[in-house]
Amino acid sequence: MRTILDHIDRHECGYVFVDGLSGYGKTSLLAVLVRQQPGYLYHFISQRYKTAEGDFDPTRPEDLLSNLCEQLEPHRAAPLGGRALTTRFREAVAAARDRPTVLVLDAIDEVNQHPSFLHGLLPRQLPKNLFILLSARSQGDRSYLTEVGLTPDGVGLRVTLGGLGADAVHDLLLHHAGTAGAALSDRVGFVDTLREVSEGDPFYLRFLVEDVEHGRLTPENIRRTPSGLYQYLDEQFDQLHRIQLHRVPDRDRQDDVHLHAAVLGLILAADGPLHRSDLLRQV
């Protein structure tokens, strides 16, 4: 966070890009930044912030652009939609400013349209005193910036979030894995091995810490645990594949298999991000 703030203090304008694997804390970082800097403008592109009974959808172009226009130019009413709203957004971005303005746009990879409706809306060169902070999931050697019409070379600062270190893994065991985790947090070599197996991936660590708490993961079997999240997920899918309905005589377990298949099918076939309620409706 200090790196981002220092960069803004030392420059006149420009883009800041925060990336990292899913679960590495990009949204949390920017949420804390916005909370600590109340003057920052922001929009979080996520189905989690969609209002249950209202019409606001943060992933929809009209809602995103209206929200940003109202923050960038609070004295002007934003058009309801269409080309007029797009034009107003471009005007708001290009407007002259006598003091620094910081706009945080989180999770640009969660736009559920392809190509992204943001493509062409963000100028490659920002005007003086305007900073735009973008975040997206890492995509191997490819940068999501190209999906919104930008390039890595056009970004003033790139912050790539890595996995959790040994100290963070120790704290997880100590405070979130029950008595078993607290005991193993001081076991020689266990924290380092857990960090190595998990590759510091917070998403994977969530499952491993739960296994420690319930006694399923111990110093004796940790080396047999899949190394890295993708190997872990491959093993889980293999296990699910092996549970054939004709091999599961118990009625309750058959229901579990049907439920797993329904949830996985929904996730794999979804065109975009799913809300928690979408999954709960399958239960």
GROMACS .gro file of C-alpha atoms in nm:
model
  283
    1MET     CA    1   0.000   0.000   0.000
    2ARG     CA    2   0.284   0.237   0.085
    3THR     CA    3   0.434   0.171  -0.259
    4ILE     CA    4   0.111   0.286  -0.424
    5LEU     CA    5   0.078   0.599  -0.212
    6ASP     CA    6   0.442   0.694  -0.268
    7HIS     CA    7   0.404   0.650  -0.643
    8ILE     CA    8   0.103   0.882  -0.650
    9ASP     CA    9   0.288   1.141  -0.443
   10ARG     CA   10   0.586   1.141  -0.681
   11HIS     CA   11   0.400   1.156  -1.014
   12GLU     CA   12   0.158   1.387  -1.192
   13CYS     CA   13  -0.077   1.122  -1.332
   14GLY     CA   14  -0.097   0.766  -1.459
   15TYR     CA   15  -0.219   0.412  -1.413
   16VAL     CA   16  -0.145   0.173  -1.128
   17PHE     CA   17  -0.213  -0.196  -1.191
   18VAL     CA   18  -0.253  -0.451  -0.909
   19ASP     CA   19  -0.260  -0.816  -1.008
   20GLY     CA   20  -0.226  -1.157  -0.847
   21LEU     CA   21  -0.388  -1.497  -0.840
   22SER     CA   22  -0.744  -1.538  -0.716
   23GLY     CA   23  -0.764  -1.508  -0.338
   24TYR     CA   24  -0.435  -1.321  -0.300
   25GLY     CA   25  -0.600  -1.012  -0.152
   26LYS     CA   26  -0.632  -0.763  -0.437
   27THR     CA   27  -0.981  -0.650  -0.341
   28SER     CA   28  -0.892  -0.643   0.029
   29LEU     CA   29  -0.589  -0.426  -0.042
   30LEU     CA   30  -0.789  -0.175  -0.244
   31ALA     CA   31  -1.076  -0.176   0.006
   32VAL     CA   32  -0.835  -0.086   0.286
   33LEU     CA   33  -0.678   0.179   0.064
   34VAL     CA   34  -1.017   0.337  -0.007
   35ARG     CA   35  -1.109   0.323   0.361
   36GLN     CA   36  -0.786   0.494   0.464
   37GLN     CA   37  -0.809   0.751   0.183
   38PRO     CA   38  -1.170   0.878   0.200
   39GLY     CA   39  -1.110   1.116  -0.089
   40TYR     CA   40  -1.049   0.832  -0.334
   41LEU     CA   41  -1.321   0.751  -0.586
   42TYR     CA   42  -1.398   0.384  -0.642
   43HIS     CA   43  -1.604   0.113  -0.807
   44PHE     CA   44  -1.576  -0.258  -0.726
   45ILE     CA   45  -1.683  -0.480  -1.016
   46SER     CA   46  -1.827  -0.782  -0.839
   47GLN     CA   47  -2.155  -0.969  -0.821
   48ARG     CA   48  -2.109  -0.976  -0.444
   49TYR     CA   49  -2.210  -0.610  -0.431
   50LYS     CA   50  -2.522  -0.653  -0.639
   51THR     CA   51  -2.826  -0.543  -0.441
   52ALA     CA   52  -3.067  -0.829  -0.378
   53GLU     CA   53  -3.390  -0.632  -0.426
   54GLY     CA   54  -3.262  -0.333  -0.620
   55ASP     CA   55  -3.159  -0.270  -0.978
   56PHE     CA   56  -2.792  -0.190  -0.912
   57ASP     CA   57  -2.548  -0.433  -1.074
   58PRO     CA   58  -2.180  -0.328  -1.044
   59THR     CA   59  -2.085  -0.543  -1.344
   60ARG     CA   60  -2.331  -0.372  -1.579
   61PRO     CA   61  -2.191  -0.094  -1.804
   62GLU     CA   62  -2.464   0.159  -1.726
   63ASP     CA   63  -2.431   0.121  -1.349
   64LEU     CA   64  -2.051   0.133  -1.359
   65LEU     CA   65  -2.032   0.441  -1.580
   66SER     CA   66  -2.310   0.624  -1.394
   67ASN     CA   67  -2.140   0.562  -1.062
   68LEU     CA   68  -1.803   0.685  -1.189
   69CYS     CA   69  -1.952   0.991  -1.362
   70GLU     CA   70  -2.136   1.093  -1.045
   71GLN     CA   71  -1.814   1.066  -0.844
   72LEU     CA   72  -1.592   1.238  -1.100
   73GLU     CA   73  -1.840   1.521  -1.159
   74PRO     CA   74  -2.087   1.531  -0.869
   75HIS     CA   75  -2.228   1.865  -0.985
   76ARG     CA   76  -2.354   1.717  -1.314
   77ALA     CA   77  -2.634   1.466  -1.354
   78ALA     CA   78  -2.523   1.160  -1.548
   79PRO     CA   79  -2.726   1.048  -1.852
   80LEU     CA   80  -2.933   0.735  -1.805
   81GLY     CA   81  -2.737   0.526  -2.051
   82GLY     CA   82  -2.638   0.473  -2.410
   83ARG     CA   83  -2.385   0.675  -2.606
   84ALA     CA   84  -2.457   0.988  -2.402
   85LEU     CA   85  -2.337   0.815  -2.085
   86THR     CA   86  -2.021   0.690  -2.256
   87THR     CA   87  -1.949   1.039  -2.387
   88ARG     CA   88  -2.003   1.190  -2.043
   89PHE     CA   89  -1.758   0.942  -1.889
   90ARG     CA   90  -1.490   1.030  -2.145
   91GLU     CA   91  -1.548   1.399  -2.076
   92ALA     CA   92  -1.524   1.344  -1.701
   93VAL     CA   93  -1.195   1.157  -1.738
   94ALA     CA   94  -1.047   1.422  -1.968
   95ALA     CA   95  -1.153   1.719  -1.751
   96ALA     CA   96  -0.882   1.948  -1.613
   97ARG     CA   97  -0.808   1.914  -1.240
   98ASP     CA   98  -0.623   2.146  -1.008
   99ARG     CA   99  -0.561   1.874  -0.749
  100PRO     CA  100  -0.489   1.499  -0.761
  101THR     CA  101  -0.788   1.268  -0.814
  102VAL     CA  102  -0.752   0.894  -0.758
  103LEU     CA  103  -1.004   0.651  -0.906
  104VAL     CA  104  -0.998   0.286  -0.794
  105LEU     CA  105  -1.150   0.035  -1.036
  106ASP     CA  106  -1.129  -0.313  -0.885
  107ALA     CA  107  -1.162  -0.649  -1.063
  108ILE     CA  108  -1.176  -0.537  -1.424
  109ASP     CA  109  -1.154  -0.906  -1.516
  110GLU     CA  110  -1.502  -0.965  -1.369
  111VAL     CA  111  -1.674  -0.775  -1.646
  112ASN     CA  112  -1.907  -1.046  -1.779
  113GLN     CA  113  -1.890  -0.940  -2.143
  114HIS     CA  114  -1.632  -1.021  -2.407
  115PRO     CA  115  -1.483  -0.811  -2.540
  116SER     CA  116  -1.486  -0.598  -2.225
  117PHE     CA  117  -1.709  -0.293  -2.245
  118LEU     CA  118  -1.422  -0.100  -2.086
  119HIS     CA  119  -1.216  -0.137  -2.404
  120GLY     CA  120  -1.172   0.207  -2.556
  121LEU     CA  121  -1.308   0.395  -2.253
  122LEU     CA  122  -0.976   0.433  -2.071
  123PRO     CA  123  -0.733   0.666  -2.249
  124ARG     CA  124  -0.374   0.548  -2.277
  125GLN     CA  125  -0.253   0.884  -2.146
  126LEU     CA  126  -0.435   1.027  -1.846
  127PRO     CA  127  -0.460   1.403  -1.791
  128LYS     CA  128  -0.260   1.576  -1.522
  129ASN     CA  129  -0.370   1.503  -1.164
  130LEU     CA  130  -0.570   1.191  -1.253
  131PHE     CA  131  -0.463   0.848  -1.132
  132ILE     CA  132  -0.657   0.529  -1.205
  133LEU     CA  133  -0.589   0.215  -1.001
  134LEU     CA  134  -0.692  -0.107  -1.175
  135SER     CA  135  -0.687  -0.464  -1.048
  136ALA     CA  136  -0.731  -0.804  -1.213
  137ARG     CA  137  -0.643  -1.168  -1.169
  138SER     CA  138  -0.310  -1.283  -1.308
  139GLN     CA  139  -0.341  -1.474  -1.636
  140GLY     CA  140  -0.004  -1.643  -1.676
  141ASP     CA  141   0.214  -1.459  -1.925
  142ARG     CA  142  -0.081  -1.256  -2.057
  143SER     CA  143  -0.186  -0.928  -1.901
  144TYR     CA  144  -0.555  -0.842  -1.867
  145LEU     CA  145  -0.467  -0.482  -1.947
  146THR     CA  146  -0.493  -0.559  -2.317
  147GLU     CA  147  -0.860  -0.654  -2.267
  148VAL     CA  148  -0.937  -0.292  -2.171
  149GLY     CA  149  -0.721  -0.133  -2.440
  150LEU     CA  150  -0.411  -0.066  -2.229
  151THR     CA  151  -0.060  -0.211  -2.232
  152PRO     CA  152   0.185  -0.301  -1.954
  153ASP     CA  153   0.423  -0.036  -2.087
  154GLY     CA  154   0.155   0.229  -2.036
  155VAL     CA  155   0.125   0.159  -1.664
  156GLY     CA  156   0.328   0.371  -1.425
  157LEU     CA  157   0.331   0.114  -1.145
  158ARG     CA  158   0.252  -0.256  -1.137
  159VAL     CA  159   0.205  -0.431  -0.803
  160THR     CA  160   0.194  -0.811  -0.819
  161LEU     CA  161   0.071  -0.976  -0.501
  162GLY     CA  162   0.248  -1.297  -0.406
  163GLY     CA  163   0.151  -1.580  -0.177
  164LEU     CA  164   0.154  -1.583   0.202
  165GLY     CA  165   0.485  -1.623   0.380
  166ALA     CA  166   0.582  -1.851   0.666
  167ASP     CA  167   0.484  -1.595   0.931
  168ALA     CA  168   0.132  -1.564   0.787
  169VAL     CA  169   0.098  -1.944   0.768
  170HIS     CA  170   0.209  -1.968   1.132
  171ASP     CA  171  -0.059  -1.717   1.233
  172LEU     CA  172  -0.326  -1.912   1.043
  173LEU     CA  173  -0.238  -2.229   1.229
  174LEU     CA  174  -0.218  -2.053   1.562
  175HIS     CA  175  -0.548  -1.866   1.539
  176HIS     CA  176  -0.768  -2.048   1.285
  177ALA     CA  177  -0.693  -2.422   1.309
  178GLY     CA  178  -0.811  -2.503   1.660
  179THR     CA  179  -0.598  -2.675   1.921
  180ALA     CA  180  -0.436  -2.904   1.663
  181GLY     CA  181  -0.320  -2.607   1.459
  182ALA     CA  182  -0.195  -2.418   1.762
  183ALA     CA  183   0.016  -2.719   1.862
  184LEU     CA  184   0.155  -2.770   1.511
  185SER     CA  185   0.235  -2.401   1.465
  186ASP     CA  186   0.546  -2.455   1.678
  187ARG     CA  187   0.631  -2.800   1.541
  188VAL     CA  188   0.975  -2.784   1.381
  189GLY     CA  189   0.945  -2.778   1.002
  190PHE     CA  190   0.566  -2.806   0.981
  191VAL     CA  191   0.499  -2.441   0.897
  192ASP     CA  192   0.767  -2.437   0.627
  193THR     CA  193   0.636  -2.761   0.477
  194LEU     CA  194   0.278  -2.630   0.477
  195ARG     CA  195   0.398  -2.311   0.310
  196GLU     CA  196   0.584  -2.517   0.050
  197VAL     CA  197   0.293  -2.750  -0.023
  198SER     CA  198   0.039  -2.468  -0.047
  199GLU     CA  199   0.277  -2.239  -0.239
  200GLY     CA  200   0.138  -1.967  -0.014
  201ASP     CA  201  -0.194  -1.970  -0.198
  202PRO     CA  202  -0.459  -1.829   0.042
  203PHE     CA  203  -0.735  -2.019  -0.137
  204TYR     CA  204  -0.556  -2.353  -0.095
  205LEU     CA  205  -0.446  -2.273   0.260
  206ARG     CA  206  -0.808  -2.228   0.361
  207PHE     CA  207  -0.869  -2.599   0.290
  208LEU     CA  208  -0.539  -2.716   0.438
  209VAL     CA  209  -0.591  -2.524   0.762
  210GLU     CA  210  -0.936  -2.680   0.793
  211ASP     CA  211  -0.780  -3.024   0.742
  212VAL     CA  212  -0.529  -2.949   1.018
  213GLU     CA  213  -0.806  -2.843   1.254
  214HIS     CA  214  -0.997  -3.168   1.202
  215GLY     CA  215  -0.691  -3.391   1.219
  216ARG     CA  216  -0.691  -3.487   0.851
  217LEU     CA  217  -0.356  -3.319   0.782
  218THR     CA  218  -0.066  -3.412   1.009
  219PRO     CA  219   0.315  -3.408   1.003
  220GLU     CA  220   0.299  -3.774   0.902
  221ASN     CA  221   0.095  -3.727   0.584
  222ILE     CA  222   0.162  -3.368   0.477
  223ARG     CA  223   0.421  -3.476   0.220
  224ARG     CA  224   0.152  -3.685   0.049
  225THR     CA  225  -0.067  -3.378   0.011
  226PRO     CA  226  -0.092  -3.242  -0.348
  227SER     CA  227   0.160  -2.967  -0.411
  228GLY     CA  228  -0.011  -2.650  -0.525
  229LEU     CA  229  -0.377  -2.562  -0.574
  230TYR     CA  230  -0.412  -2.705  -0.924
  231GLN     CA  231  -0.286  -3.050  -0.825
  232TYR     CA  232  -0.523  -3.038  -0.528
  233LEU     CA  233  -0.820  -2.951  -0.749
  234ASP     CA  234  -0.722  -3.220  -0.998
  235GLU     CA  235  -0.727  -3.475  -0.719
  236GLN     CA  236  -1.067  -3.355  -0.597
  237PHE     CA  237  -1.214  -3.382  -0.947
  238ASP     CA  238  -1.064  -3.728  -0.987
  239GLN     CA  239  -1.224  -3.840  -0.662
  240LEU     CA  240  -1.559  -3.700  -0.770
  241HIS     CA  241  -1.527  -3.875  -1.104
  242ARG     CA  242  -1.463  -4.208  -0.931
  243ILE     CA  243  -1.781  -4.179  -0.727
  244GLN     CA  244  -2.015  -4.335  -0.979
  245LEU     CA  245  -2.381  -4.351  -0.885
  246HIS     CA  246  -2.398  -4.729  -0.931
  247ARG     CA  247  -2.113  -4.762  -0.681
  248VAL     CA  248  -2.288  -4.558  -0.414
  249PRO     CA  249  -2.562  -4.771  -0.257
  250ASP     CA  250  -2.637  -4.526   0.023
  251ARG     CA  251  -2.927  -4.297  -0.070
  252ASP     CA  252  -2.786  -3.996   0.120
  253ARG     CA  253  -2.453  -4.025  -0.060
  254GLN     CA  254  -2.634  -4.045  -0.393
  255ASP     CA  255  -2.803  -3.715  -0.309
  256ASP     CA  256  -2.460  -3.567  -0.228
  257VAL     CA  257  -2.326  -3.677  -0.566
  258HIS     CA  258  -2.624  -3.520  -0.744
  259LEU     CA  259  -2.568  -3.196  -0.550
  260HIS     CA  260  -2.196  -3.187  -0.629
  261ALA     CA  261  -2.268  -3.245  -0.997
  262ALA     CA  262  -2.532  -2.969  -1.005
  263VAL     CA  263  -2.308  -2.712  -0.835
  264LEU     CA  264  -2.002  -2.797  -1.045
  265GLY     CA  265  -2.209  -2.791  -1.362
  266LEU     CA  266  -2.344  -2.446  -1.277
  267ILE     CA  267  -1.995  -2.310  -1.206
  268LEU     CA  268  -1.836  -2.458  -1.517
  269ALA     CA  269  -2.116  -2.351  -1.752
  270ALA     CA  270  -2.158  -1.997  -1.616
  271ASP     CA  271  -2.088  -1.713  -1.860
  272GLY     CA  272  -1.963  -1.486  -1.583
  273PRO     CA  273  -1.925  -1.442  -1.207
  274LEU     CA  274  -2.185  -1.614  -0.990
  275HIS     CA  275  -2.353  -1.467  -0.685
  276ARG     CA  276  -2.359  -1.676  -0.366
  277SER     CA  277  -2.738  -1.698  -0.393
  278ASP     CA  278  -2.701  -1.869  -0.733
  279LEU     CA  279  -2.522  -2.159  -0.565
  280LEU     CA  280  -2.751  -2.172  -0.263
  281ARG     CA  281  -3.049  -2.224  -0.492
  282GLN     CA  282  -2.898  -2.558  -0.592
  283VAL     CA  283  -2.907  -2.689  -0.233
   0.00000   0.00000   0.00000
